[in-house]
Each structure stands twice: as structure tokens, then as C-alpha cells.
Amino acid sequence: MNSLKSLLAVGISLIVLLAACDDGSIEENSAETEGDINYSEEVNYTITGIEPGAGVTEAAYNTLETYDNLDGWELEESSTVGMLAQLADAINNEEPIIVTGWIPHYKFIQYDLKILDDPEVTMGEVESAHTITRLGLEEDMPNAYKLLDAFNWELDDVEQIMYEAEDSDVETAASNWIEDNQDKVDEWTENIEEVDGKEIEIASMPWAAEQASAAVIEQVLTDYGYDVTVTEVDPAILFEAIAGGNVDATVAPALPITQGHLYDRYEGEFVDLGPNLDGLQNGFVVPEYMNIDSIEDLEPKE
């Protein structure tokens, strides 16, 4: 009987001990497995890119040349549509992928993504969109000038419009955003008086984020009685038009880098009201489920 009791006691002790060991080792092994994933090998030492010649594409090539740990890596040029399709496919299958990306973009509303830290700043500095007006606008249209000066919003705002516009159009998406964010619009329009058909021309650029900003400004100014024209031009023409007084204002330029050379060329010939949107950024983008945070976490191809 005593032997039986002893055997039972030993058995129970072994079960408890094994359970405790299993508990810790399973968690430890799981953590080790997650931490030991070679994401560089998983993506075949390849960055999924967009069109040749795009600014973010050139920055990506510069990044591959600069970082020693990216030795042997390649940039797979594609198109914006192609990159987004590959990103969607990878996320649907919870597979690793690294793409060239930029903020603002609706994919950051659509998916849980992050931009990898870039200690060498080879993908470019974080920038801001600025509001710029022609000289004399404050005297000619004081209410429009005050509204433009007060205009300021967040990345989530513009990305929400961009995301919704994919299934409708930017004007409808902007209108819905204004309706849902009237408190923010009220801050811009505090002490603004209505006018009766005063003409104002806003210059923009033919890209989604800039179109979203221009659509919001157009609709808010229209609500206050302005006859608004939005003209889309390339950056060089935009700065020339503002400096020459042929266009009244813009909320589009990305500074200090992307349109910085044009800003410097015409400085003194316009009024810079400062940033209206902070956090513009290019970079290498990965899904949140990938356990890396920096370009330096990647490994060279052996």
C-alpha cells in the first residue's frame, strides 16, 4: 500500500512538473520562433516597388545602395496598382512583404501598416503640406485669407477621404468628411463672414492627397459664398502662378524637400501661412504583424 501511495505521489509530481515545463517552454519556443523569422529571406531580399522614375522609386534605389545590410537586395519595379495588389494578397495570407509606400495614402486606413525606421534618412525627411497665397490676398479677400490660415487637419482626415473616394469620387468623399467633422470646420471658419460670389482660384496638383485637400477647401469656401475654381497643375506651374499673382492660393506644396527647390526659387513672391498637414513621408512599408521596426533589422543576401 505504501509503495502504491509513493508511486502515485511520484506520478502526480511528474505531471505537475511536466505541465510547468510545458507551459514555459511552449511560450519560450513560440517567442523564439516568432523572433527567429528571417523576414529578409521570406521576402526573397526584394522590395516591391511602383513605377520607374517615381520619387519614391529613386529614393528606394538610394536606400539599397546606402545600407550595408541591404547588400544583394533588389527593387522589383511595378506600378502603384500592382504594388497594392501584391500588398493585399500578402496581407490576406498573412505573409511577409516590404513595399515602397508613402503617407498620406488610403492603404493606411485599409490595413494595419507601419513605415520602417530609416536612420540614414535615405527615403527622405518627414515633411508638411503648406498653405501658400499670392501677395495681397489678405487685403483683397480677408475672410478667405483667415480661413486658409486656419486650415489644419490630420493624416487620418485626408486618408479617410482618399479611401472613400476609391468607391465614389473625391467631391462626395470630401462632402461626407465635412458633414462628419463639422466641429473642425467650425474652428477654421470662426469669425469668417460670408461673401456674395467673390471669385477665388485655388491651385492644386493631380494627386489624390492634394485633390482631397483642395476639395475640402473648395466646398468650405463655397459654403461661405465664394465662387471657387480649382486648377490642377504640376508643381512648377503652381509656384509660378502663385508668384505671378495669377492664382490666389494653394494648400498642396510638400516642404521642405519635395517642392523645396521651387519654394526657394520664388521665395519672397508669395506668403507662406505654414503647415496645414504634418507627417508626409516616404518609406519602406510592412504589415504590423511583421516583427521588425527598422530598415536596419533586415539582413544582407548571402
Tab-separated table of N, CA and C in Angstrom, residues 149-264:
chain	number	residue	atom	x	y	z
A	149	ASP	N	-5.681	80.439	-43.510
A	149	ASP	CA	-4.683	80.472	-42.448
A	149	ASP	C	-5.037	79.499	-41.322
A	150	ALA	N	-6.341	79.320	-41.082
A	150	ALA	CA	-6.799	78.442	-40.001
A	150	ALA	C	-6.863	76.978	-40.423
A	151	PHE	N	-6.861	76.721	-41.729
A	151	PHE	CA	-6.997	75.348	-42.228
A	151	PHE	C	-5.860	74.461	-41.722
A	152	ASN	N	-6.218	73.397	-41.013
A	152	ASN	CA	-5.237	72.474	-40.460
A	152	ASN	C	-5.943	71.182	-40.100
A	153	TRP	N	-5.379	70.036	-40.527
A	153	TRP	CA	-6.007	68.765	-40.207
A	153	TRP	C	-4.981	67.667	-40.073
A	154	GLU	N	-5.448	66.417	-39.887
A	154	GLU	CA	-4.556	65.305	-39.579
A	154	GLU	C	-4.497	64.304	-40.745
A	155	LEU	N	-3.491	63.440	-40.682
A	155	LEU	CA	-3.335	62.421	-41.720
A	155	LEU	C	-4.567	61.529	-41.840
A	156	ASP	N	-5.152	61.160	-40.690
A	156	ASP	CA	-6.351	60.311	-40.722
A	156	ASP	C	-7.478	60.971	-41.503
A	157	ASP	N	-7.551	62.299	-41.441
A	157	ASP	CA	-8.616	63.024	-42.141
A	157	ASP	C	-8.476	62.870	-43.652
A	158	VAL	N	-7.303	63.211	-44.154
A	158	VAL	CA	-7.114	63.157	-45.607
A	158	VAL	C	-7.138	61.716	-46.109
A	159	GLU	N	-6.598	60.784	-45.327
A	159	GLU	CA	-6.607	59.381	-45.757
A	159	GLU	C	-8.021	58.813	-45.795
A	160	GLN	N	-8.880	59.278	-44.898
A	160	GLN	CA	-10.263	58.822	-44.911
A	160	GLN	C	-10.962	59.256	-46.199
A	161	ILE	N	-10.713	60.489	-46.627
A	161	ILE	CA	-11.291	60.973	-47.880
A	161	ILE	C	-10.742	60.172	-49.062
A	162	MET	N	-9.434	59.946	-49.069
A	162	MET	CA	-8.813	59.182	-50.151
A	162	MET	C	-9.390	57.767	-50.218
A	163	TYR	N	-9.598	57.157	-49.060
A	163	TYR	CA	-10.121	55.789	-49.006
A	163	TYR	C	-11.552	55.735	-49.532
A	164	GLU	N	-12.381	56.665	-49.084
A	164	GLU	CA	-13.777	56.674	-49.528
A	164	GLU	C	-13.885	57.011	-51.010
A	165	ALA	N	-12.984	57.877	-51.490
A	165	ALA	CA	-13.030	58.300	-52.894
A	165	ALA	C	-12.741	57.149	-53.852
A	166	GLU	N	-12.108	56.084	-53.363
A	166	GLU	CA	-11.852	54.926	-54.209
A	166	GLU	C	-13.156	54.285	-54.698
A	167	ASP	N	-14.217	54.423	-53.908
A	167	ASP	CA	-15.508	53.820	-54.272
A	167	ASP	C	-16.537	54.853	-54.705
A	168	SER	N	-16.162	56.137	-54.704
A	168	SER	CA	-17.101	57.171	-55.150
A	168	SER	C	-16.312	58.203	-55.951
A	169	ASP	N	-16.168	59.394	-55.425
A	169	ASP	CA	-15.315	60.411	-56.026
A	169	ASP	C	-14.871	61.348	-54.919
A	170	VAL	N	-13.843	62.148	-55.184
A	170	VAL	CA	-13.244	62.954	-54.133
A	170	VAL	C	-14.201	64.032	-53.624
A	171	GLU	N	-15.063	64.558	-54.516
A	171	GLU	CA	-16.007	65.595	-54.084
A	171	GLU	C	-17.017	65.031	-53.087
A	172	THR	N	-17.555	63.834	-53.383
A	172	THR	CA	-18.509	63.202	-52.473
A	172	THR	C	-17.840	62.847	-51.151
A	173	ALA	N	-16.635	62.295	-51.232
A	173	ALA	CA	-15.908	61.921	-50.019
A	173	ALA	C	-15.593	63.149	-49.167
A	174	ALA	N	-15.225	64.257	-49.805
A	174	ALA	CA	-14.940	65.492	-49.070
A	174	ALA	C	-16.197	66.031	-48.403
A	175	SER	N	-17.309	65.984	-49.113
A	175	SER	CA	-18.574	66.445	-48.548
A	175	SER	C	-18.965	65.624	-47.321
A	176	ASN	N	-18.790	64.316	-47.410
A	176	ASN	CA	-19.116	63.446	-46.270
A	176	ASN	C	-18.192	63.722	-45.092
A	177	TRP	N	-16.918	63.972	-45.392
A	177	TRP	CA	-15.980	64.283	-44.309
A	177	TRP	C	-16.368	65.580	-43.602
A	178	ILE	N	-16.721	66.585	-44.374
A	178	ILE	CA	-17.137	67.872	-43.784
A	178	ILE	C	-18.354	67.680	-42.883
A	179	GLU	N	-19.309	66.905	-43.348
A	179	GLU	CA	-20.521	66.651	-42.558
A	179	GLU	C	-20.184	65.941	-41.248
A	180	ASP	N	-19.212	65.019	-41.294
A	180	ASP	CA	-18.847	64.249	-40.105
A	180	ASP	C	-17.879	64.989	-39.185
A	181	ASN	N	-17.296	66.070	-39.679
A	181	ASN	CA	-16.266	66.793	-38.902
A	181	ASN	C	-16.568	68.287	-38.835
A	182	GLN	N	-17.843	68.594	-38.635
A	182	GLN	CA	-18.257	69.987	-38.640
A	182	GLN	C	-17.592	70.798	-37.530
A	183	ASP	N	-17.278	70.137	-36.405
A	183	ASP	CA	-16.615	70.848	-35.311
A	183	ASP	C	-15.249	71.375	-35.741
A	184	LYS	N	-14.538	70.589	-36.523
A	184	LYS	CA	-13.229	71.029	-37.012
A	184	LYS	C	-13.385	72.152	-38.025
A	185	VAL	N	-14.363	72.026	-38.914
A	185	VAL	CA	-14.624	73.076	-39.901
A	185	VAL	C	-15.032	74.365	-39.199
A	186	ASP	N	-15.798	74.248	-38.121
A	186	ASP	CA	-16.212	75.433	-37.361
A	186	ASP	C	-15.007	76.187	-36.794
A	187	GLU	N	-13.956	75.461	-36.431
A	187	GLU	CA	-12.743	76.113	-35.938
A	187	GLU	C	-12.073	76.918	-37.049
A	188	TRP	N	-12.071	76.371	-38.266
A	188	TRP	CA	-11.468	77.097	-39.382
A	188	TRP	C	-12.251	78.357	-39.729
A	189	THR	N	-13.556	78.282	-39.575
A	189	THR	CA	-14.434	79.353	-40.071
A	189	THR	C	-14.892	80.303	-38.969
A	190	GLU	N	-14.312	80.198	-37.780
A	190	GLU	CA	-14.711	81.092	-36.687
A	190	GLU	C	-14.435	82.543	-37.084
A	191	ASN	N	-15.437	83.383	-36.927
A	191	ASN	CA	-15.358	84.824	-37.247
A	191	ASN	C	-15.190	85.096	-38.745
A	192	ILE	N	-15.492	84.107	-39.573
A	192	ILE	CA	-15.453	84.314	-41.024
A	192	ILE	C	-16.819	84.823	-41.488
A	193	GLU	N	-16.813	85.886	-42.254
A	193	GLU	CA	-18.062	86.454	-42.756
A	193	GLU	C	-18.331	85.940	-44.175
A	194	GLU	N	-19.604	85.765	-44.485
A	194	GLU	CA	-19.974	85.310	-45.821
A	194	GLU	C	-19.788	86.435	-46.835
A	195	VAL	N	-19.519	86.029	-48.093
A	195	VAL	CA	-19.398	86.988	-49.185
A	195	VAL	C	-20.434	86.622	-50.239
A	196	ASP	N	-20.506	87.421	-51.280
A	196	ASP	CA	-21.527	87.189	-52.305
A	196	ASP	C	-20.859	87.004	-53.663
A	197	GLY	N	-20.450	85.765	-53.933
A	197	GLY	CA	-19.944	85.435	-55.261
A	197	GLY	C	-18.539	85.910	-55.564
A	198	LYS	N	-17.744	86.211	-54.536
A	198	LYS	CA	-16.360	86.645	-54.759
A	198	LYS	C	-15.570	85.496	-55.389
A	199	GLU	N	-14.883	85.764	-56.488
A	199	GLU	CA	-14.144	84.720	-57.195
A	199	GLU	C	-12.789	84.472	-56.548
A	200	ILE	N	-12.443	83.200	-56.406
A	200	ILE	CA	-11.135	82.819	-55.863
A	200	ILE	C	-10.677	81.553	-56.580
A	201	GLU	N	-9.390	81.519	-56.916
A	201	GLU	CA	-8.841	80.354	-57.619
A	201	GLU	C	-7.813	79.656	-56.741
A	202	ILE	N	-8.004	78.356	-56.568
A	202	ILE	CA	-7.107	77.526	-55.770
A	202	ILE	C	-6.326	76.622	-56.718
A	203	ALA	N	-5.009	76.622	-56.591
A	203	ALA	CA	-4.178	75.728	-57.395
A	203	ALA	C	-3.900	74.448	-56.611
A	204	SER	N	-3.922	73.320	-57.312
A	204	SER	CA	-3.621	72.044	-56.678
A	204	SER	C	-2.760	71.221	-57.624
A	205	MET	N	-2.500	69.994	-57.239
A	205	MET	CA	-1.714	69.089	-58.075
A	205	MET	C	-2.521	67.811	-58.308
A	206	PRO	N	-2.272	67.107	-59.401
A	206	PRO	CA	-3.141	65.983	-59.804
A	206	PRO	C	-2.851	64.679	-59.083
A	207	TRP	N	-2.778	64.733	-57.749
A	207	TRP	CA	-2.534	63.552	-56.946
A	207	TRP	C	-3.571	63.476	-55.841
A	208	ALA	N	-3.830	62.257	-55.368
A	208	ALA	CA	-5.005	62.006	-54.521
A	208	ALA	C	-5.049	62.838	-53.244
A	209	ALA	N	-3.948	62.930	-52.517
A	209	ALA	CA	-3.956	63.685	-51.260
A	209	ALA	C	-4.199	65.168	-51.516
A	210	GLU	N	-3.542	65.703	-52.542
A	210	GLU	CA	-3.712	67.119	-52.876
A	210	GLU	C	-5.137	67.396	-53.356
A	211	GLN	N	-5.701	66.451	-54.104
A	211	GLN	CA	-7.087	66.605	-54.562
A	211	GLN	C	-8.060	66.600	-53.383
A	212	ALA	N	-7.783	65.780	-52.376
A	212	ALA	CA	-8.647	65.731	-51.193
A	212	ALA	C	-8.629	67.058	-50.452
A	213	SER	N	-7.440	67.616	-50.251
A	213	SER	CA	-7.322	68.907	-49.567
A	213	SER	C	-8.032	70.008	-50.340
A	214	ALA	N	-7.811	70.040	-51.651
A	214	ALA	CA	-8.433	71.082	-52.472
A	214	ALA	C	-9.954	70.957	-52.468
A	215	ALA	N	-10.465	69.721	-52.489
A	215	ALA	CA	-11.920	69.518	-52.494
A	215	ALA	C	-12.559	70.022	-51.208
A	216	VAL	N	-11.904	69.801	-50.085
A	216	VAL	CA	-12.439	70.295	-48.813
A	216	VAL	C	-12.437	71.820	-48.776
A	217	ILE	N	-11.312	72.426	-49.143
A	217	ILE	CA	-11.225	73.888	-49.152
A	217	ILE	C	-12.238	74.484	-50.118
A	218	GLU	N	-12.390	73.867	-51.281
A	218	GLU	CA	-13.355	74.357	-52.268
A	218	GLU	C	-14.765	74.378	-51.687
A	219	GLN	N	-15.170	73.292	-51.034
A	219	GLN	CA	-16.534	73.212	-50.527
A	219	GLN	C	-16.776	74.147	-49.341
A	220	VAL	N	-15.779	74.303	-48.476
A	220	VAL	CA	-15.954	75.211	-47.335
A	220	VAL	C	-16.025	76.660	-47.817
A	221	LEU	N	-15.158	77.039	-48.734
A	221	LEU	CA	-15.217	78.398	-49.274
A	221	LEU	C	-16.531	78.651	-50.014
A	222	THR	N	-16.989	77.644	-50.752
A	222	THR	CA	-18.264	77.780	-51.472
A	222	THR	C	-19.410	77.999	-50.497
A	223	ASP	N	-19.393	77.287	-49.374
A	223	ASP	CA	-20.439	77.454	-48.366
A	223	ASP	C	-20.474	78.869	-47.807
A	224	TYR	N	-19.363	79.591	-47.898
A	224	TYR	CA	-19.301	80.970	-47.407
A	224	TYR	C	-19.439	81.993	-48.529
A	225	GLY	N	-19.939	81.538	-49.664
A	225	GLY	CA	-20.323	82.465	-50.721
A	225	GLY	C	-19.290	82.730	-51.781
A	226	TYR	N	-18.178	82.033	-51.758
A	226	TYR	CA	-17.141	82.247	-52.763
A	226	TYR	C	-17.429	81.434	-54.028
A	227	ASP	N	-17.057	82.002	-55.148
A	227	ASP	CA	-17.116	81.309	-56.432
A	227	ASP	C	-15.725	80.724	-56.656
A	228	VAL	N	-15.585	79.423	-56.391
A	228	VAL	CA	-14.260	78.792	-56.319
A	228	VAL	C	-13.943	78.026	-57.595
A	229	THR	N	-12.738	78.242	-58.088
A	229	THR	CA	-12.196	77.444	-59.182
A	229	THR	C	-10.967	76.709	-58.661
A	230	VAL	N	-10.915	75.409	-58.867
A	230	VAL	CA	-9.731	74.626	-58.519
A	230	VAL	C	-9.037	74.229	-59.814
A	231	THR	N	-7.773	74.598	-59.933
A	231	THR	CA	-6.996	74.306	-61.133
A	231	THR	C	-5.855	73.366	-60.762
A	232	GLU	N	-5.792	72.208	-61.436
A	232	GLU	CA	-4.728	71.249	-61.186
A	232	GLU	C	-3.589	71.459	-62.182
A	233	VAL	N	-2.397	71.656	-61.649
A	233	VAL	CA	-1.216	71.877	-62.480
A	233	VAL	C	-0.040	71.138	-61.851
A	234	ASP	N	1.067	71.060	-62.589
A	234	ASP	CA	2.245	70.444	-61.991
A	234	ASP	C	2.913	71.450	-61.060
A	235	PRO	N	3.789	71.006	-60.168
A	235	PRO	CA	4.336	71.896	-59.131
A	235	PRO	C	5.022	73.142	-59.663
A	236	ALA	N	5.775	73.026	-60.751
A	236	ALA	CA	6.492	74.189	-61.278
A	236	ALA	C	5.525	75.289	-61.711
A	237	ILE	N	4.458	74.901	-62.400
A	237	ILE	CA	3.466	75.881	-62.848
A	237	ILE	C	2.720	76.448	-61.647
A	238	LEU	N	2.449	75.620	-60.638
A	238	LEU	CA	1.743	76.085	-59.436
A	238	LEU	C	2.502	77.235	-58.777
A	239	PHE	N	3.790	77.057	-58.543
A	239	PHE	CA	4.572	78.113	-57.879
A	239	PHE	C	4.690	79.352	-58.756
A	240	GLU	N	4.854	79.141	-60.047
A	240	GLU	CA	4.938	80.285	-60.966
A	240	GLU	C	3.640	81.084	-60.952
A	241	ALA	N	2.499	80.387	-60.924
A	241	ALA	CA	1.195	81.054	-60.932
A	241	ALA	C	0.952	81.821	-59.636
A	242	ILE	N	1.311	81.231	-58.501
A	242	ILE	CA	1.150	81.915	-57.216
A	242	ILE	C	2.044	83.148	-57.163
A	243	ALA	N	3.315	82.975	-57.550
A	243	ALA	CA	4.269	84.085	-57.509
A	243	ALA	C	3.864	85.216	-58.455
A	244	GLY	N	3.243	84.851	-59.579
A	244	GLY	CA	2.825	85.871	-60.537
A	244	GLY	C	1.476	86.483	-60.233
A	245	GLY	N	0.826	86.016	-59.179
A	245	GLY	CA	-0.479	86.566	-58.815
A	245	GLY	C	-1.611	86.082	-59.687
A	246	ASN	N	-1.372	85.030	-60.476
A	246	ASN	CA	-2.405	84.521	-61.375
A	246	ASN	C	-3.339	83.522	-60.697
A	247	VAL	N	-2.921	83.001	-59.560
A	247	VAL	CA	-3.718	82.098	-58.746
A	247	VAL	C	-3.683	82.629	-57.320
A	248	ASP	N	-4.779	82.451	-56.595
A	248	ASP	CA	-4.883	83.072	-55.277
A	248	ASP	C	-4.199	82.291	-54.160
A	249	ALA	N	-4.297	80.965	-54.185
A	249	ALA	CA	-3.767	80.195	-53.056
A	249	ALA	C	-3.624	78.727	-53.423
A	250	THR	N	-2.903	78.005	-52.582
A	250	THR	CA	-2.785	76.555	-52.693
A	250	THR	C	-2.589	75.979	-51.303
A	251	VAL	N	-3.043	74.738	-51.119
A	251	VAL	CA	-2.805	74.043	-49.848
A	251	VAL	C	-2.000	72.773	-50.091
A	252	ALA	N	-1.272	72.714	-51.229
A	252	ALA	CA	-0.689	71.463	-51.688
A	252	ALA	C	0.810	71.262	-51.453
A	253	PRO	N	1.671	72.280	-51.554
A	253	PRO	CA	3.112	72.009	-51.610
A	253	PRO	C	3.658	71.235	-50.413
A	254	ALA	N	4.507	70.242	-50.705
A	254	ALA	CA	5.170	69.449	-49.669
A	254	ALA	C	6.561	70.027	-49.440
A	255	LEU	N	6.817	70.415	-48.187
A	255	LEU	CA	8.065	71.090	-47.841
A	255	LEU	C	8.657	70.474	-46.578
A	256	PRO	N	9.978	70.525	-46.395
A	256	PRO	CA	10.932	71.388	-47.106
A	256	PRO	C	11.615	70.755	-48.318
A	257	ILE	N	11.357	69.471	-48.640
A	257	ILE	CA	12.159	68.778	-49.638
A	257	ILE	C	11.488	68.704	-51.007
A	258	THR	N	10.272	68.102	-51.067
A	258	THR	CA	9.697	67.720	-52.357
A	258	THR	C	9.548	68.895	-53.303
A	259	GLN	N	8.956	69.990	-52.852
A	259	GLN	CA	8.872	71.194	-53.679
A	259	GLN	C	9.766	72.311	-53.148
A	260	GLY	N	10.761	71.935	-52.358
A	260	GLY	CA	11.644	72.934	-51.743
A	260	GLY	C	12.420	73.761	-52.743
A	261	HIS	N	12.839	73.152	-53.852
A	261	HIS	CA	13.604	73.896	-54.860
A	261	HIS	C	12.757	74.989	-55.499
A	262	LEU	N	11.459	74.731	-55.670
A	262	LEU	CA	10.561	75.738	-56.233
A	262	LEU	C	10.256	76.823	-55.206
A	263	TYR	N	10.112	76.413	-53.966
A	263	TYR	CA	9.902	77.375	-52.870
A	263	TYR	C	11.074	78.362	-52.831
A	264	ASP	N	12.294	77.839	-52.905
A	264	ASP	CA	13.475	78.703	-52.840
A	264	ASP	C	13.552	79.633	-54.048
